[in-house]
PDB file of C-alpha atoms and ligand atoms in Angstrom:
ATOM      1  CA  MET E1440     -44.210-119.724-104.305  1.00 96.00           C
ATOM      2  CA  TYR E1441     -40.990-120.130-104.501  1.00 98.00           C
ATOM      3  CA  VAL E1442     -38.599-118.882-101.891  1.00 98.00           C
ATOM      4  CA  ASP E1443     -34.958-117.669-101.360  1.00 98.00           C
ATOM      5  CA  PHE E1444     -34.335-118.667 -97.543  1.00 98.00           C
ATOM      6  CA  HIS E1445     -31.452-116.325 -97.596  1.00 98.00           C
ATOM      7  CA  SER E1446     -30.579-113.660 -98.992  1.00 98.00           C
ATOM      8  CA  HIS E1447     -28.785-109.809 -98.578  1.00 97.00           C
ATOM      9  CA  PHE E1448     -31.698-107.969-100.292  1.00 97.00           C
ATOM     10  CA  ASP E1449     -30.753-104.955 -98.987  1.00 97.00           C
ATOM     11  CA  PHE E1450     -28.041-104.693-101.050  1.00 97.00           C
ATOM     12  CA  TYR E1451     -29.499-103.688-103.429  1.00 97.00           C
ATOM     13  CA  LYS E1452     -28.901 -99.945-103.945  1.00 96.00           C
ATOM     14  CA  ASP E1453     -31.518 -97.421-103.439  1.00 96.00           C
ATOM     15  CA  HIS E1454     -32.117 -96.916-107.561  1.00 97.00           C
ATOM     16  CA  GLU E1455     -32.356-101.197-107.865  1.00 96.00           C
ATOM     17  CA  LEU E1456     -34.791-101.412-105.652  1.00 97.00           C
ATOM     18  CA  ASP E1457     -38.562-100.705-108.145  1.00 97.00           C
ATOM     19  CA  LEU E1458     -37.659-103.022-109.638  1.00 97.00           C
ATOM     20  CA  MET E1459     -35.849-105.611-107.215  1.00 97.00           C
ATOM     21  CA  ILE E1460     -38.803-105.407-105.709  1.00 98.00           C
ATOM     22  CA  ASN E1461     -41.183-105.374-108.985  1.00 98.00           C
ATOM     23  CA  ASP E1462     -39.175-109.365-109.463  1.00 98.00           C
ATOM     24  CA  VAL E1463     -39.551-110.701-106.391  1.00 98.00           C
ATOM     25  CA  ASP E1464     -43.794-109.814-106.613  1.00 98.00           C
ATOM     26  CA  LYS E1465     -44.101-111.150-110.408  1.00 98.00           C
ATOM     27  CA  ASN E1466     -42.109-113.882-109.805  1.00 98.00           C
ATOM     28  CA  ASN E1467     -44.098-114.725-106.309  1.00 98.00           C
ATOM     29  CA  ILE E1468     -40.888-114.512-103.933  1.00 98.00           C
ATOM     30  CA  LYS E1469     -40.783-115.147-100.044  1.00 98.00           C
ATOM     31  CA  VAL E1470     -37.799-113.619 -99.663  1.00 98.00           C
ATOM     32  CA  ILE E1471     -35.896-114.071 -96.122  1.00 98.00           C
ATOM     33  CA  ALA E1472     -34.323-111.001 -95.778  1.00 98.00           C
ATOM     34  CA  CYS E1473     -30.634-111.856 -94.265  1.00 98.00           C
ATOM     35  CA  SER E1474     -28.773-108.746 -92.014  1.00 98.00           C
ATOM     36  CA  MET E1475     -25.572-108.095 -91.324  1.00 96.00           C
ATOM     37  CA  ASP E1476     -25.896-105.575 -88.569  1.00 95.00           C
ATOM     38  CA  LEU E1477     -27.750-102.780 -87.652  1.00 95.00           C
ATOM     39  CA  LYS E1478     -27.341-100.656 -90.136  1.00 96.00           C
ATOM     40  CA  SER E1479     -28.403-102.786 -91.997  1.00 97.00           C
ATOM     41  CA  TYR E1480     -30.945-104.085 -90.780  1.00 98.00           C
ATOM     42  CA  ASN E1481     -32.945-100.564 -90.706  1.00 98.00           C
ATOM     43  CA  LYS E1482     -32.634-101.598 -94.257  1.00 98.00           C
ATOM     44  CA  ASN E1483     -34.422-104.582 -94.510  1.00 98.00           C
ATOM     45  CA  ILE E1484     -36.900-103.386 -92.471  1.00 98.00           C
ATOM     46  CA  LYS E1485     -37.168-100.631 -94.302  1.00 98.00           C
ATOM     47  CA  ILE E1486     -37.658-102.636 -97.481  1.00 98.00           C
ATOM     48  CA  SER E1487     -39.296-104.202 -96.268  1.00 98.00           C
ATOM     49  CA  LYS E1488     -42.764-102.125 -95.631  1.00 98.00           C
ATOM     50  CA  MET E1489     -42.314-102.265-100.356  1.00 97.00           C
ATOM     51  CA  SER E1490     -43.691-105.578-101.064  1.00 98.00           C
ATOM     52  CA  ASP E1491     -45.427-107.901 -97.954  1.00 98.00           C
ATOM     53  CA  ASN E1492     -42.632-110.761 -99.997  1.00 98.00           C
ATOM     54  CA  ILE E1493     -39.823-109.475 -98.396  1.00 98.00           C
ATOM     55  CA  ILE E1494     -39.511-111.081 -94.132  1.00 98.00           C
ATOM     56  CA  PRO E1495     -36.491-108.704 -93.222  1.00 98.00           C
ATOM     57  CA  ILE E1496     -34.490-110.750 -90.224  1.00 98.00           C
ATOM     58  CA  PHE E1497     -32.146-109.379 -87.450  1.00 98.00           C
ATOM     59  CA  GLY E1498     -28.631-110.418 -86.805  1.00 97.00           C
ATOM     60  CA  ILE E1499     -25.092-109.533 -86.901  1.00 96.00           C
ATOM     61  CA  HIS E1500     -22.902-111.474 -89.089  1.00 96.00           C
ATOM     62  CA  PRO E1501     -18.879-112.504 -88.125  1.00 95.00           C
ATOM     63  CA  TRP E1502     -18.013-109.649 -90.936  1.00 94.00           C
ATOM     64  CA  SER E1503     -19.390-107.918 -89.540  1.00 92.00           C
ATOM     65  CA  VAL E1504     -17.925-108.163 -86.172  1.00 93.00           C
ATOM     66  CA  LYS E1505     -14.520-105.769 -84.723  1.00 81.00           C
ATOM     67  CA  SER E1506     -11.570-106.002 -82.901  1.00 70.00           C
ATOM     68  CA  LYS E1507     -13.233-104.376 -80.399  1.00 73.00           C
ATOM     69  CA  LEU E1508     -16.470-105.669 -78.861  1.00 76.00           C
ATOM     70  CA  ASP E1509     -20.405-104.159 -78.564  1.00 74.00           C
ATOM     71  CA  ASP E1510     -22.172-103.940 -75.338  1.00 87.00           C
ATOM     72  CA  LEU E1511     -24.382-107.146 -77.080  1.00 92.00           C
ATOM     73  CA  ASN E1512     -27.848-106.408 -74.308  1.00 92.00           C
ATOM     74  CA  ARG E1513     -28.469-103.543 -76.386  1.00 92.00           C
ATOM     75  CA  TYR E1514     -29.682-105.655 -78.915  1.00 95.00           C
ATOM     76  CA  ASP E1515     -32.785-107.685 -76.763  1.00 95.00           C
ATOM     77  CA  ASP E1516     -35.292-106.297 -78.125  1.00 96.00           C
ATOM     78  CA  LEU E1517     -34.534-106.897 -81.545  1.00 97.00           C
ATOM     79  CA  VAL E1518     -33.616-110.736 -81.511  1.00 97.00           C
ATOM     80  CA  LYS E1519     -37.178-110.480 -79.104  1.00 97.00           C
ATOM     81  CA  GLU E1520     -38.869-108.958 -82.050  1.00 96.00           C
ATOM     82  CA  THR E1521     -37.365-110.835 -84.861  1.00 98.00           C
ATOM     83  CA  LYS E1522     -38.640-114.790 -86.980  1.00 97.00           C
ATOM     84  CA  ILE E1523     -35.828-116.002 -86.948  1.00 98.00           C
ATOM     85  CA  ILE E1524     -32.003-115.048 -85.862  1.00 98.00           C
ATOM     86  CA  GLY E1525     -29.676-114.171 -88.967  1.00 96.00           C
ATOM     87  CA  GLU E1526     -27.265-113.357 -89.820  1.00 98.00           C
ATOM     88  CA  VAL E1527     -25.573-115.190 -87.373  1.00 98.00           C
ATOM     89  CA  GLY E1528     -22.150-117.287 -87.498  1.00 98.00           C
ATOM     90  CA  LEU E1529     -18.734-117.702 -87.722  1.00 97.00           C
ATOM     91  CA  ASP E1530     -15.648-116.762 -90.252  1.00 96.00           C
ATOM     92  CA  PHE E1531     -12.356-118.346 -89.334  1.00 95.00           C
ATOM     93  CA  TYR E1532     -11.155-118.205 -94.130  1.00 94.00           C
ATOM     94  CA  TRP E1533     -12.205-115.247 -95.343  1.00 93.00           C
ATOM     95  CA  VAL E1534     -11.661-112.560 -91.863  1.00 93.00           C
ATOM     96  CA  LYS E1535      -7.590-112.569 -91.632  1.00 90.00           C
ATOM     97  CA  GLU E1536      -7.499-110.290 -88.834  1.00 88.00           C
ATOM     98  CA  LYS E1537      -7.201-113.471 -86.197  1.00 89.00           C
ATOM     99  CA  GLU E1538      -8.040-110.203 -83.366  1.00 89.00           C
ATOM    100  CA  THR E1539     -11.354-110.713 -83.906  1.00 90.00           C
ATOM    101  CA  TYR E1540     -11.769-114.117 -83.817  1.00 94.00           C
ATOM    102  CA  LYS E1541     -12.588-114.208 -80.160  1.00 93.00           C
ATOM    103  CA  HIS E1542     -15.396-111.421 -80.518  1.00 94.00           C
ATOM    104  CA  GLN E1543     -16.866-113.503 -83.521  1.00 96.00           C
ATOM    105  CA  ILE E1544     -17.749-116.407 -80.522  1.00 96.00           C
ATOM    106  CA  GLU E1545     -19.100-114.427 -77.837  1.00 95.00           C
ATOM    107  CA  VAL E1546     -20.863-112.733 -80.886  1.00 96.00           C
ATOM    108  CA  PHE E1547     -22.522-115.606 -82.072  1.00 97.00           C
ATOM    109  CA  LYS E1548     -23.322-116.954 -77.990  1.00 97.00           C
ATOM    110  CA  TYR E1549     -25.032-114.708 -77.477  1.00 97.00           C
ATOM    111  CA  PHE E1550     -27.706-115.280 -80.744  1.00 98.00           C
ATOM    112  CA  LEU E1551     -26.865-118.997 -79.343  1.00 98.00           C
ATOM    113  CA  LYS E1552     -28.443-118.186 -76.392  1.00 98.00           C
ATOM    114  CA  LYS E1553     -31.140-115.865 -77.557  1.00 98.00           C
ATOM    115  CA  SER E1554     -32.158-118.346 -80.203  1.00 98.00           C
ATOM    116  CA  LYS E1555     -32.195-120.734 -76.467  1.00 98.00           C
ATOM    117  CA  ASN E1556     -34.384-118.121 -74.575  1.00 97.00           C
ATOM    118  CA  TYR E1557     -36.975-117.402 -77.233  1.00 96.00           C
ATOM    119  CA  ASP E1558     -36.566-120.277 -79.488  1.00 96.00           C
ATOM    120  CA  LYS E1559     -36.120-119.373 -82.261  1.00 98.00           C
ATOM    121  CA  PHE E1560     -33.912-120.419 -85.785  1.00 98.00           C
ATOM    122  CA  LEU E1561     -31.017-119.492 -86.398  1.00 98.00           C
ATOM    123  CA  ASN E1562     -29.859-118.418 -90.326  1.00 98.00           C
ATOM    124  CA  ILE E1563     -25.779-120.547 -89.675  1.00 98.00           C
ATOM    125  CA  HIS E1564     -23.320-118.963 -91.418  1.00 98.00           C
ATOM    126  CA  THR E1565     -20.222-121.644 -90.652  1.00 97.00           C
ATOM    127  CA  LYS E1566     -17.093-120.761 -93.015  1.00 96.00           C
ATOM    128  CA  GLY E1567     -14.194-122.320 -91.710  1.00 96.00           C
ATOM    129  CA  ALA E1568     -15.145-123.071 -88.201  1.00 97.00           C
ATOM    130  CA  GLU E1569     -17.498-126.035 -88.811  1.00 97.00           C
ATOM    131  CA  GLU E1570     -16.503-128.390 -86.646  1.00 98.00           C
ATOM    132  CA  LEU E1571     -16.832-125.421 -83.747  1.00 98.00           C
ATOM    133  CA  ILE E1572     -20.001-123.880 -84.554  1.00 98.00           C
ATOM    134  CA  TYR E1573     -21.148-127.823 -84.576  1.00 98.00           C
ATOM    135  CA  ASN E1574     -20.297-127.575 -80.711  1.00 98.00           C
ATOM    136  CA  LEU E1575     -21.617-124.117 -80.238  1.00 98.00           C
ATOM    137  CA  LEU E1576     -24.674-125.649 -81.148  1.00 98.00           C
ATOM    138  CA  LYS E1577     -24.790-128.553 -79.023  1.00 98.00           C
ATOM    139  CA  GLU E1578     -23.815-127.232 -76.201  1.00 98.00           C
ATOM    140  CA  TYR E1579     -26.605-123.935 -76.020  1.00 98.00           C
ATOM    141  CA  ASP E1580     -28.757-127.280 -77.578  1.00 98.00           C
ATOM    142  CA  VAL E1581     -29.886-125.613 -79.775  1.00 98.00           C
ATOM    143  CA  LEU E1582     -29.423-127.865 -83.275  1.00 98.00           C
ATOM    144  CA  ASP E1583     -32.413-128.277 -83.872  1.00 96.00           C
ATOM    145  CA  LYS E1584     -32.957-124.371 -84.618  1.00 98.00           C
ATOM    146  CA  SER E1585     -30.484-124.150 -86.803  1.00 98.00           C
ATOM    147  CA  ILE E1586     -30.301-123.450 -90.857  1.00 98.00           C
ATOM    148  CA  ILE E1587     -26.431-123.571 -91.878  1.00 98.00           C
ATOM    149  CA  HIS E1588     -26.302-122.261 -94.705  1.00 98.00           C
ATOM    150  CA  TRP E1589     -24.193-123.130 -98.718  1.00 97.00           C
ATOM    151  CA  TYR E1590     -22.145-125.801 -96.137  1.00 97.00           C
ATOM    152  CA  SER E1591     -18.881-126.007 -97.794  1.00 96.00           C
ATOM    153  CA  GLY E1592     -16.833-127.954 -95.229  1.00 96.00           C
ATOM    154  CA  ASP E1593     -16.105-130.675 -94.491  1.00 97.00           C
ATOM    155  CA  ILE E1594     -18.823-134.440 -95.432  1.00 97.00           C
ATOM    156  CA  ASP E1595     -17.478-135.699 -91.932  1.00 97.00           C
ATOM    157  CA  ILE E1596     -18.869-132.034 -90.364  1.00 98.00           C
ATOM    158  CA  LEU E1597     -22.080-132.414 -91.801  1.00 98.00           C
ATOM    159  CA  ASN E1598     -23.074-136.138 -91.478  1.00 98.00           C
ATOM    160  CA  LYS E1599     -22.957-134.834 -87.566  1.00 98.00           C
ATOM    161  CA  PHE E1600     -25.682-131.805 -88.728  1.00 98.00           C
ATOM    162  CA  ILE E1601     -27.512-133.999 -90.613  1.00 98.00           C
ATOM    163  CA  ASP E1602     -27.749-136.316 -87.951  1.00 98.00           C
ATOM    164  CA  ALA E1603     -28.378-133.581 -85.506  1.00 98.00           C
ATOM    165  CA  LYS E1604     -31.641-132.675 -88.344  1.00 98.00           C
ATOM    166  CA  CYS E1605     -30.508-129.535 -89.790  1.00 98.00           C
ATOM    167  CA  TYR E1606     -31.658-127.445 -91.848  1.00 98.00           C
ATOM    168  CA  PHE E1607     -29.680-126.471 -94.700  1.00 98.00           C
ATOM    169  CA  THR E1608     -29.429-123.996 -97.570  1.00 98.00           C
ATOM    170  CA  VAL E1609     -27.965-124.715-100.989  1.00 98.00           C
ATOM    171  CA  SER E1610     -27.767-122.188-103.509  1.00 97.00           C
ATOM    172  CA  VAL E1611     -26.694-120.676-106.745  1.00 96.00           C
ATOM    173  CA  ASP E1612     -23.089-123.082-107.593  1.00 95.00           C
ATOM    174  CA  LEU E1613     -24.556-126.237-108.303  1.00 96.00           C
ATOM    175  CA  ASN E1614     -23.495-125.909-111.850  1.00 95.00           C
ATOM    176  CA  TYR E1615     -20.337-124.650-111.351  1.00 95.00           C
ATOM    177  CA  SER E1616     -19.272-126.647-108.340  1.00 96.00           C
ATOM    178  CA  GLU E1617     -18.798-130.720-107.995  1.00 96.00           C
ATOM    179  CA  LYS E1618     -18.331-129.656-104.446  1.00 97.00           C
ATOM    180  CA  SER E1619     -20.953-127.753-103.541  1.00 97.00           C
ATOM    181  CA  ARG E1620     -23.983-131.082-105.709  1.00 97.00           C
ATOM    182  CA  GLU E1621     -21.792-133.986-103.162  1.00 97.00           C
ATOM    183  CA  ILE E1622     -23.069-131.651-100.109  1.00 98.00           C
ATOM    184  CA  LEU E1623     -26.902-131.907-101.628  1.00 98.00           C
ATOM    185  CA  ASN E1624     -26.292-135.337-102.397  1.00 97.00           C
ATOM    186  CA  HIS E1625     -26.962-136.237 -98.756  1.00 97.00           C
ATOM    187  CA  ILE E1626     -28.742-133.808 -97.301  1.00 98.00           C
ATOM    188  CA  PRO E1627     -31.996-135.612 -96.218  1.00 98.00           C
ATOM    189  CA  ILE E1628     -34.893-133.351 -98.701  1.00 97.00           C
ATOM    190  CA  ASP E1629     -37.210-132.123 -95.903  1.00 98.00           C
ATOM    191  CA  LYS E1630     -34.229-129.966 -93.741  1.00 98.00           C
ATOM    192  CA  LEU E1631     -33.339-128.436 -97.949  1.00 98.00           C
ATOM    193  CA  LEU E1632     -34.281-124.704 -98.134  1.00 98.00           C
ATOM    194  CA  ALA E1633     -32.486-122.841-100.636  1.00 98.00           C
ATOM    195  CA  GLU E1634     -31.198-119.292-101.699  1.00 98.00           C
ATOM    196  CA  THR E1635     -29.496-117.472-103.775  1.00 97.00           C
ATOM    197  CA  ASP E1636     -27.499-114.916-100.837  1.00 96.00           C
ATOM    198  CA  GLY E1637     -28.376-111.724-102.948  1.00 92.00           C
ATOM    199  CA  PRO E1638     -27.222-110.570-105.672  1.00 92.00           C
ATOM    200  CA  THR E1639     -23.431-110.284-105.117  1.00 87.00           C
ATOM    201  CA  ALA E1640     -22.586-114.260-104.567  1.00 89.00           C
ATOM    202  CA  LEU E1641     -23.684-115.175-107.779  1.00 85.00           C
ATOM    203  CA  GLU E1642     -21.153-112.414-109.346  1.00 84.00           C
ATOM    204  CA  TRP E1643     -18.366-114.262-107.487  1.00 83.00           C
ATOM    205  CA  ILE E1644     -19.659-116.801-108.935  1.00 85.00           C
ATOM    206  CA  ASN E1645     -19.563-116.514-112.290  1.00 84.00           C
ATOM    207  CA  GLY E1646     -20.080-112.433-112.890  1.00 83.00           C
ATOM    208  CA  ASN E1647     -23.778-111.663-112.975  1.00 87.00           C
ATOM    209  CA  TYR E1648     -25.017-110.046-110.878  1.00 85.00           C
ATOM    210  CA  GLY E1649     -27.727-111.656-108.815  1.00 88.00           C
ATOM    211  CA  LYS E1650     -31.641-110.665-109.787  1.00 95.00           C
ATOM    212  CA  PRO E1651     -34.324-112.253-106.730  1.00 97.00           C
ATOM    213  CA  SER E1652     -35.717-114.385-109.541  1.00 97.00           C
ATOM    214  CA  GLU E1653     -31.974-116.209-110.013  1.00 97.00           C
ATOM    215  CA  ILE E1654     -33.947-118.717-107.366  1.00 98.00           C
ATOM    216  CA  ILE E1655     -35.945-120.509-110.247  1.00 97.00           C
ATOM    217  CA  ASN E1656     -32.853-121.221-111.292  1.00 97.00           C
ATOM    218  CA  VAL E1657     -31.379-122.834-108.463  1.00 97.00           C
ATOM    219  CA  TYR E1658     -34.676-124.962-107.898  1.00 98.00           C
ATOM    220  CA  GLU E1659     -33.987-125.365-111.364  1.00 98.00           C
ATOM    221  CA  SER E1660     -30.893-127.257-111.178  1.00 98.00           C
ATOM    222  CA  ILE E1661     -32.245-128.939-107.671  1.00 98.00           C
ATOM    223  CA  SER E1662     -34.151-130.297-109.348  1.00 98.00           C
ATOM    224  CA  ASN E1663     -31.637-132.318-112.186  1.00 97.00           C
ATOM    225  CA  ILE E1664     -29.253-132.854-109.472  1.00 97.00           C
ATOM    226  CA  LYS E1665     -31.805-134.864-107.285  1.00 95.00           C
ATOM    227  CA  ASN E1666     -33.712-136.006-110.442  1.00 96.00           C
ATOM    228  CA  ILE E1667     -37.016-134.782-109.158  1.00 96.00           C
ATOM    229  CA  ASN E1668     -39.933-133.335-110.791  1.00 97.00           C
ATOM    230  CA  LYS E1669     -40.065-129.054-111.175  1.00 96.00           C
ATOM    231  CA  ASN E1670     -43.784-128.192-109.152  1.00 97.00           C
ATOM    232  CA  GLU E1671     -42.515-131.835-106.613  1.00 97.00           C
ATOM    233  CA  LEU E1672     -39.860-129.673-105.545  1.00 98.00           C
ATOM    234  CA  LYS E1673     -41.321-126.933-104.774  1.00 97.00           C
ATOM    235  CA  GLU E1674     -43.886-128.185-102.881  1.00 98.00           C
ATOM    236  CA  ILE E1675     -40.989-129.617-100.818  1.00 98.00           C
ATOM    237  CA  ILE E1676     -39.107-127.377-100.745  1.00 98.00           C
ATOM    238  CA  ASN E1677     -42.928-124.705 -98.996  1.00 96.00           C
ATOM    239  CA  LYS E1678     -42.832-127.421 -96.947  1.00 97.00           C
ATOM    240  CA  ASN E1679     -39.155-126.998 -95.699  1.00 98.00           C
ATOM    241  CA  SER E1680     -39.724-123.238 -95.468  1.00 98.00           C
ATOM    242  CA  PHE E1681     -43.009-123.142 -93.813  1.00 96.00           C
ATOM    243  CA  ASN E1682     -41.732-125.341 -91.515  1.00 97.00           C
ATOM    244  CA  ILE E1683     -39.928-122.327 -90.042  1.00 97.00           C
ATOM    245  CA  LEU E1684     -41.767-120.419 -90.889  1.00 95.00           C
ATOM    246  CA  LYS E1685     -44.571-120.786 -89.840  1.00 86.00           C
TER     247      LYS E1685
HETATM  248 ZN1   ZN Q 264     -25.500-114.362 -96.138  1.00 52.66          ZN
END
């Protein structure tokens, strides 16, 4: 079995779904289907009815936070029902509308509070806000409940997350990015997870639209870079993944 700990399965078009679900089931992949917002979560829930291998999770992505803030309490029931919270976090790099930043922080704090209350893991986007995220996770006492998704920030801050025993996903750019390989080499093996970030991340890296089975190539890259036998690596990542999913 493979585990894709950060996908955006709802990004697939409706007419592609049968094919993609078949790819998941045939290759025995468990997929954590992250959501961008409520609409995206509802689509992931619908998709999860097509295969037991799809695990839909609820969160509000920083890109979905607008300059006008929602009433966050309307999400309480969804946070209660979701297995993991995600995708949540902050983005001060790709998001150019600075007026949304304070709202991003407020939404993120809402999920941090819920993570602590309900003892749930968070699948976290950290782009351009790595240090602030570290400080907030520490303040809300949820560092040990954190999965840092596709980290790309400074090594100094990476080491703080590592010392705090966070989990990390690595993604589809390992064969393309020296920095990502360096980051992978820092991550302790017992905190390592793998992901594809859905169909569009690979497209961004090399122009190919990603199928779910792209996760097999991510495992292969890790196996080469870390010099670990493929079967052994599968066992390690499964164990780490099910420590969270149990
Ligand atoms: Zn994502």
